[in-house]
PDB file of C-alpha atoms in Angstrom:
ATOM      1  CA  MET A   1      -8.986  -6.231 -21.534  1.00  0.00           C
ATOM      2  CA  ILE A   2      -9.775  -4.449 -18.133  1.00  0.00           C
ATOM      3  CA  TYR A   3      -6.231  -5.219 -17.084  1.00  0.00           C
ATOM      4  CA  LEU A   4      -4.854  -3.284 -19.921  1.00  0.00           C
ATOM      5  CA  LEU A   5      -7.401  -0.468 -19.135  1.00  0.00           C
ATOM      6  CA  TRP A   6      -6.214  -0.378 -15.499  1.00  0.00           C
ATOM      7  CA  SER A   7      -2.532  -0.296 -16.545  1.00  0.00           C
ATOM      8  CA  ILE A   8      -3.219   2.711 -19.060  1.00  0.00           C
ATOM      9  CA  VAL A   9      -4.990   4.547 -16.447  1.00  0.00           C
ATOM     10  CA  ASN A  10      -1.846   3.991 -13.904  1.00  0.00           C
ATOM     11  CA  LEU A  11       0.260   5.384 -17.142  1.00  0.00           C
ATOM     12  CA  THR A  12      -1.776   8.318 -17.537  1.00  0.00           C
ATOM     13  CA  ILE A  13      -1.471   9.162 -13.577  1.00  0.00           C
ATOM     14  CA  ALA A  14       2.416   8.700 -13.482  1.00  0.00           C
ATOM     15  CA  PHE A  15       3.045  10.604 -16.837  1.00  0.00           C
ATOM     16  CA  TYR A  16       0.740  13.165 -15.334  1.00  0.00           C
ATOM     17  CA  PHE A  17       2.891  13.437 -12.307  1.00  0.00           C
ATOM     18  CA  LEU A  18       6.070  13.840 -14.247  1.00  0.00           C
ATOM     19  CA  TYR A  19       4.681  16.599 -16.145  1.00  0.00           C
ATOM     20  CA  LEU A  20       3.592  18.649 -12.754  1.00  0.00           C
ATOM     21  CA  VAL A  21       7.101  18.105 -11.242  1.00  0.00           C
ATOM     22  CA  VAL A  22       9.013  19.056 -14.507  1.00  0.00           C
ATOM     23  CA  GLY A  23       6.506  22.091 -15.033  1.00  0.00           C
ATOM     24  CA  PHE A  24       6.648  22.895 -11.325  1.00  0.00           C
ATOM     25  CA  ILE A  25      10.554  23.074 -11.994  1.00  0.00           C
ATOM     26  CA  ARG A  26      10.357  25.373 -14.835  1.00  0.00           C
ATOM     27  CA  LYS A  27       7.241  27.263 -13.947  1.00  0.00           C
ATOM     28  CA  GLY A  28       6.703  27.047 -10.579  1.00  0.00           C
ATOM     29  CA  MET A  29       3.309  27.756  -9.274  1.00  0.00           C
ATOM     30  CA  ARG A  30       1.821  28.689 -12.817  1.00  0.00           C
ATOM     31  CA  ILE A  31       1.790  24.993 -13.715  1.00  0.00           C
ATOM     32  CA  PHE A  32      -1.164  24.724 -11.986  1.00  0.00           C
ATOM     33  CA  ASN A  33      -4.720  25.391 -13.747  1.00  0.00           C
ATOM     34  CA  PRO A  34      -7.139  27.001 -11.918  1.00  0.00           C
ATOM     35  CA  LYS A  35      -9.866  24.535 -12.833  1.00  0.00           C
ATOM     36  CA  PHE A  36      -7.703  21.254 -11.910  1.00  0.00           C
ATOM     37  CA  LYS A  37      -5.691  23.280  -9.084  1.00  0.00           C
ATOM     38  CA  VAL A  38      -7.111  20.932  -6.439  1.00  0.00           C
ATOM     39  CA  VAL A  39      -6.693  17.614  -8.575  1.00  0.00           C
ATOM     40  CA  SER A  40      -3.054  18.655  -9.666  1.00  0.00           C
ATOM     41  CA  ALA A  41      -1.862  19.568  -5.990  1.00  0.00           C
ATOM     42  CA  PHE A  42      -3.242  16.103  -5.011  1.00  0.00           C
ATOM     43  CA  VAL A  43      -1.683  14.002  -7.779  1.00  0.00           C
ATOM     44  CA  MET A  44       1.843  16.005  -6.769  1.00  0.00           C
ATOM     45  CA  LEU A  45       1.077  15.187  -3.078  1.00  0.00           C
ATOM     46  CA  ILE A  46       0.522  11.604  -3.691  1.00  0.00           C
ATOM     47  CA  GLY A  47       3.134  10.985  -6.077  1.00  0.00           C
ATOM     48  CA  ILE A  48       5.950  12.639  -3.905  1.00  0.00           C
ATOM     49  CA  VAL A  49       4.740  10.296  -0.866  1.00  0.00           C
ATOM     50  CA  GLN A  50       4.817   7.223  -3.217  1.00  0.00           C
ATOM     51  CA  VAL A  51       8.518   8.142  -3.942  1.00  0.00           C
ATOM     52  CA  ILE A  52       9.566   8.650  -0.782  1.00  0.00           C
ATOM     53  CA  SER A  53       7.957   5.360   0.463  1.00  0.00           C
ATOM     54  CA  ALA A  54       9.145   3.319  -2.177  1.00  0.00           C
ATOM     55  CA  VAL A  55      12.555   3.953  -0.850  1.00  0.00           C
ATOM     56  CA  ASN A  56      12.061   2.057   2.582  1.00  0.00           C
ATOM     57  CA  SER A  57       9.816  -1.010   0.925  1.00  0.00           C
ATOM     58  CA  GLU A  58      11.212  -4.288   1.255  1.00  0.00           C
ATOM     59  CA  GLU A  59      11.125  -6.708  -1.809  1.00  0.00           C
ATOM     60  CA  LYS A  60       9.039  -9.785  -1.276  1.00  0.00           C
ATOM     61  CA  THR A  61      10.048 -13.291  -2.680  1.00  0.00           C
ATOM     62  CA  ASN A  62       6.818 -14.993  -3.017  1.00  0.00           C
ATOM     63  CA  GLN A  63       8.482 -18.303  -2.049  1.00  0.00           C
ATOM     64  CA  ILE A  64       6.825 -20.972  -0.277  1.00  0.00           C
ATOM     65  CA  THR A  65       8.592 -23.701   1.379  1.00  0.00           C
ATOM     66  CA  ILE A  66       6.595 -27.088   1.210  1.00  0.00           C
ATOM     67  CA  THR A  67       8.783 -29.436   3.035  1.00  0.00           C
ATOM     68  CA  ASN A  68      12.077 -29.150   4.665  1.00  0.00           C
ATOM     69  CA  ASN A  69      12.204 -32.997   5.342  1.00  0.00           C
ATOM     70  CA  TYR A  70      13.965 -34.289   2.386  1.00  0.00           C
ATOM     71  CA  ASN A  71      17.624 -35.136   1.543  1.00  0.00           C
ATOM     72  CA  LYS A  72      19.401 -32.106   0.299  1.00  0.00           C
ATOM     73  CA  LYS A  73      22.053 -34.043  -1.341  1.00  0.00           C
ATOM     74  CA  ASN A  74      19.568 -35.393  -3.914  1.00  0.00           C
ATOM     75  CA  ASN A  75      19.225 -34.248  -7.815  1.00  0.00           C
ATOM     76  CA  SER A  76      16.445 -31.569  -7.799  1.00  0.00           C
ATOM     77  CA  LYS A  77      14.085 -30.173 -10.453  1.00  0.00           C
ATOM     78  CA  ILE A  78      11.857 -27.048 -11.383  1.00  0.00           C
ATOM     79  CA  GLU A  79       8.793 -27.492 -12.971  1.00  0.00           C
ATOM     80  CA  LYS A  80       6.961 -24.398 -14.752  1.00  0.00           C
ATOM     81  CA  VAL A  81       3.362 -23.887 -14.532  1.00  0.00           C
ATOM     82  CA  LYS A  82       1.722 -20.691 -16.013  1.00  0.00           C
ATOM     83  CA  LEU A  83      -1.428 -19.899 -13.719  1.00  0.00           C
ATOM     84  CA  GLU A  84      -2.894 -17.296 -15.680  1.00  0.00           C
ATOM     85  CA  ASP A  85      -2.079 -15.934 -19.177  1.00  0.00           C
ATOM     86  CA  ASN A  86      -3.628 -12.689 -20.085  1.00  0.00           C
ATOM     87  CA  LEU A  87      -3.177 -10.122 -22.859  1.00  0.00           C
ATOM     88  CA  THR A  88      -1.168  -8.242 -20.665  1.00  0.00           C
ATOM     89  CA  PHE A  89       0.676 -10.168 -18.145  1.00  0.00           C
ATOM     90  CA  ASP A  90       1.077 -13.599 -17.061  1.00  0.00           C
ATOM     91  CA  ILE A  91       1.049 -15.278 -13.537  1.00  0.00           C
ATOM     92  CA  ASN A  92       3.732 -18.402 -13.548  1.00  0.00           C
ATOM     93  CA  MET A  93       4.336 -20.679 -10.801  1.00  0.00           C
ATOM     94  CA  PHE A  94       7.681 -22.958 -10.256  1.00  0.00           C
ATOM     95  CA  VAL A  95       7.727 -26.169  -7.930  1.00  0.00           C
ATOM     96  CA  LYS A  96      10.930 -27.513  -6.895  1.00  0.00           C
ATOM     97  CA  TYR A  97      11.309 -31.122  -6.460  1.00  0.00           C
ATOM     98  CA  SER A  98      13.763 -33.292  -4.833  1.00  0.00           C
ATOM     99  CA  ILE A  99      14.303 -36.279  -6.632  1.00  0.00           C
ATOM    100  CA  GLU A 100      14.016 -39.492  -3.995  1.00  0.00           C
ATOM    101  CA  GLN A 101      13.854 -43.261  -5.666  1.00  0.00           C
ATOM    102  CA  ASN A 102      10.901 -43.061  -7.701  1.00  0.00           C
ATOM    103  CA  GLN A 103       9.134 -40.014  -6.115  1.00  0.00           C
ATOM    104  CA  TRP A 104       9.560 -36.567  -6.746  1.00  0.00           C
ATOM    105  CA  ILE A 105       8.992 -34.580  -3.546  1.00  0.00           C
ATOM    106  CA  PRO A 106       7.689 -30.939  -3.880  1.00  0.00           C
ATOM    107  CA  ILE A 107      10.005 -29.203  -1.487  1.00  0.00           C
ATOM    108  CA  GLU A 108       9.339 -25.024  -2.538  1.00  0.00           C
ATOM    109  CA  SER A 109       7.304 -23.329  -4.571  1.00  0.00           C
ATOM    110  CA  ASN A 110       7.694 -19.548  -6.076  1.00  0.00           C
ATOM    111  CA  SER A 111       5.212 -17.207  -8.262  1.00  0.00           C
ATOM    112  CA  SER A 112       5.633 -14.069 -10.510  1.00  0.00           C
ATOM    113  CA  ILE A 113       3.909 -11.960 -12.532  1.00  0.00           C
ATOM    114  CA  THR A 114       5.496 -10.918 -15.458  1.00  0.00           C
ATOM    115  CA  GLY A 115       4.447  -8.626 -18.530  1.00  0.00           C
ATOM    116  CA  PHE A 116       3.004  -4.952 -18.308  1.00  0.00           C
ATOM    117  CA  VAL A 117       2.199  -5.045 -15.023  1.00  0.00           C
ATOM    118  CA  SER A 118       1.492  -1.355 -14.510  1.00  0.00           C
ATOM    119  CA  GLY A 119      -0.758  -1.001 -11.219  1.00  0.00           C
ATOM    120  CA  TYR A 120      -0.474  -4.709 -10.513  1.00  0.00           C
ATOM    121  CA  ASP A 121       1.341  -6.427  -7.585  1.00  0.00           C
ATOM    122  CA  TRP A 122       1.039 -10.499  -6.939  1.00  0.00           C
ATOM    123  CA  GLU A 123       1.344 -11.817  -3.483  1.00  0.00           C
ATOM    124  CA  PHE A 124       1.578 -15.609  -3.625  1.00  0.00           C
ATOM    125  CA  THR A 125      -0.099 -16.932  -0.633  1.00  0.00           C
ATOM    126  CA  ALA A 126      -0.254 -20.676  -0.616  1.00  0.00           C
ATOM    127  CA  ILE A 127       0.075 -24.061  -2.626  1.00  0.00           C
ATOM    128  CA  GLU A 128      -0.787 -27.160  -2.065  1.00  0.00           C
ATOM    129  CA  THR A 129       0.506 -30.247  -4.158  1.00  0.00           C
ATOM    130  CA  ASP A 130       1.016 -33.785  -4.330  1.00  0.00           C
ATOM    131  CA  ASN A 131       3.987 -35.946  -4.935  1.00  0.00           C
ATOM    132  CA  TYR A 132       5.117 -36.163  -8.629  1.00  0.00           C
ATOM    133  CA  LYS A 133       5.765 -39.493 -10.525  1.00  0.00           C
ATOM    134  CA  PRO A 134       8.670 -38.937 -13.180  1.00  0.00           C
ATOM    135  CA  ASN A 135       6.136 -40.628 -15.836  1.00  0.00           C
ATOM    136  CA  GLY A 136       3.086 -39.009 -14.151  1.00  0.00           C
ATOM    137  CA  LYS A 137       1.166 -35.641 -13.015  1.00  0.00           C
ATOM    138  CA  ALA A 138       0.859 -34.078  -9.804  1.00  0.00           C
ATOM    139  CA  GLU A 139      -2.359 -32.163  -9.094  1.00  0.00           C
ATOM    140  CA  PHE A 140      -1.665 -28.661  -7.308  1.00  0.00           C
ATOM    141  CA  THR A 141      -3.934 -25.835  -5.776  1.00  0.00           C
ATOM    142  CA  ALA A 142      -2.377 -22.549  -5.477  1.00  0.00           C
ATOM    143  CA  ASN A 143      -3.565 -19.524  -3.990  1.00  0.00           C
ATOM    144  CA  GLY A 144      -2.712 -15.784  -4.256  1.00  0.00           C
ATOM    145  CA  ILE A 145      -3.791 -12.223  -4.139  1.00  0.00           C
ATOM    146  CA  LEU A 146      -3.784  -9.733  -7.432  1.00  0.00           C
ATOM    147  CA  LYS A 147      -3.391  -6.291  -5.738  1.00  0.00           C
ATOM    148  CA  TRP A 148      -4.938  -3.788  -8.154  1.00  0.00           C
ATOM    149  CA  GLN A 149      -3.030  -0.080  -7.559  1.00  0.00           C
ATOM    150  CA  LEU A 150      -3.440   3.129  -8.470  1.00  0.00           C
ATOM    151  CA  PHE A 151      -0.410   5.232  -8.346  1.00  0.00           C
ATOM    152  CA  GLY A 152       1.155   2.810  -5.927  1.00  0.00           C
ATOM    153  CA  ILE A 153      -1.785   2.452  -3.297  1.00  0.00           C
ATOM    154  CA  THR A 154      -3.610  -1.046  -2.965  1.00  0.00           C
ATOM    155  CA  VAL A 155      -7.405  -0.242  -4.365  1.00  0.00           C
ATOM    156  CA  TYR A 156      -8.482  -3.761  -4.440  1.00  0.00           C
ATOM    157  CA  ASN A 157      -7.216  -7.008  -3.532  1.00  0.00           C
ATOM    158  CA  GLU A 158      -8.654 -10.133  -5.730  1.00  0.00           C
ATOM    159  CA  SER A 159      -8.173 -13.368  -4.359  1.00  0.00           C
ATOM    160  CA  LYS A 160      -7.188 -15.749  -7.093  1.00  0.00           C
ATOM    161  CA  THR A 161      -7.078 -19.914  -6.743  1.00  0.00           C
ATOM    162  CA  PHE A 162      -5.485 -21.946  -9.490  1.00  0.00           C
ATOM    163  CA  ASN A 163      -6.390 -25.560  -9.823  1.00  0.00           C
ATOM    164  CA  GLY A 164      -4.339 -27.717 -12.208  1.00  0.00           C
ATOM    165  CA  MET A 165      -1.838 -30.330 -13.375  1.00  0.00           C
ATOM    166  CA  ILE A 166       1.736 -30.168 -13.038  1.00  0.00           C
ATOM    167  CA  GLN A 167       3.052 -32.113 -16.163  1.00  0.00           C
TER     168      GLN A 167
END
């Protein structure tokens, strides 16, 4: 529930920024209510800075290479694991295996956050996993950082560790 409230706060601030921009274009300085002039100017300034800085940001892949020591000509298979299932968003992890004889060797993994993610950013930092047998399971430990952002600025970093089985 707290994730939903945080997303609503982010959306409210974003809509307030849009209201200020459109109002400033249409009415000029009269859009700023004297009671909230400082807050409105601060929101508008932070919003403009975030829009400008978003142009220069690079996209993170959240991909981790587990091993380079495998036969690239072998078949591969991708397994999906849902790390976290919330009301508003899910954190998913994919593990790619190289199929060699009777063993599935993990070669790379990536993770993503999906759903209503307003105000959050997911950074996948580490994974440990065993070799996977075709009829068995593999244990894993995955780590990441859920960044709580307010209008694009990271306010809090929540470290997350997930343990489980890949089936």
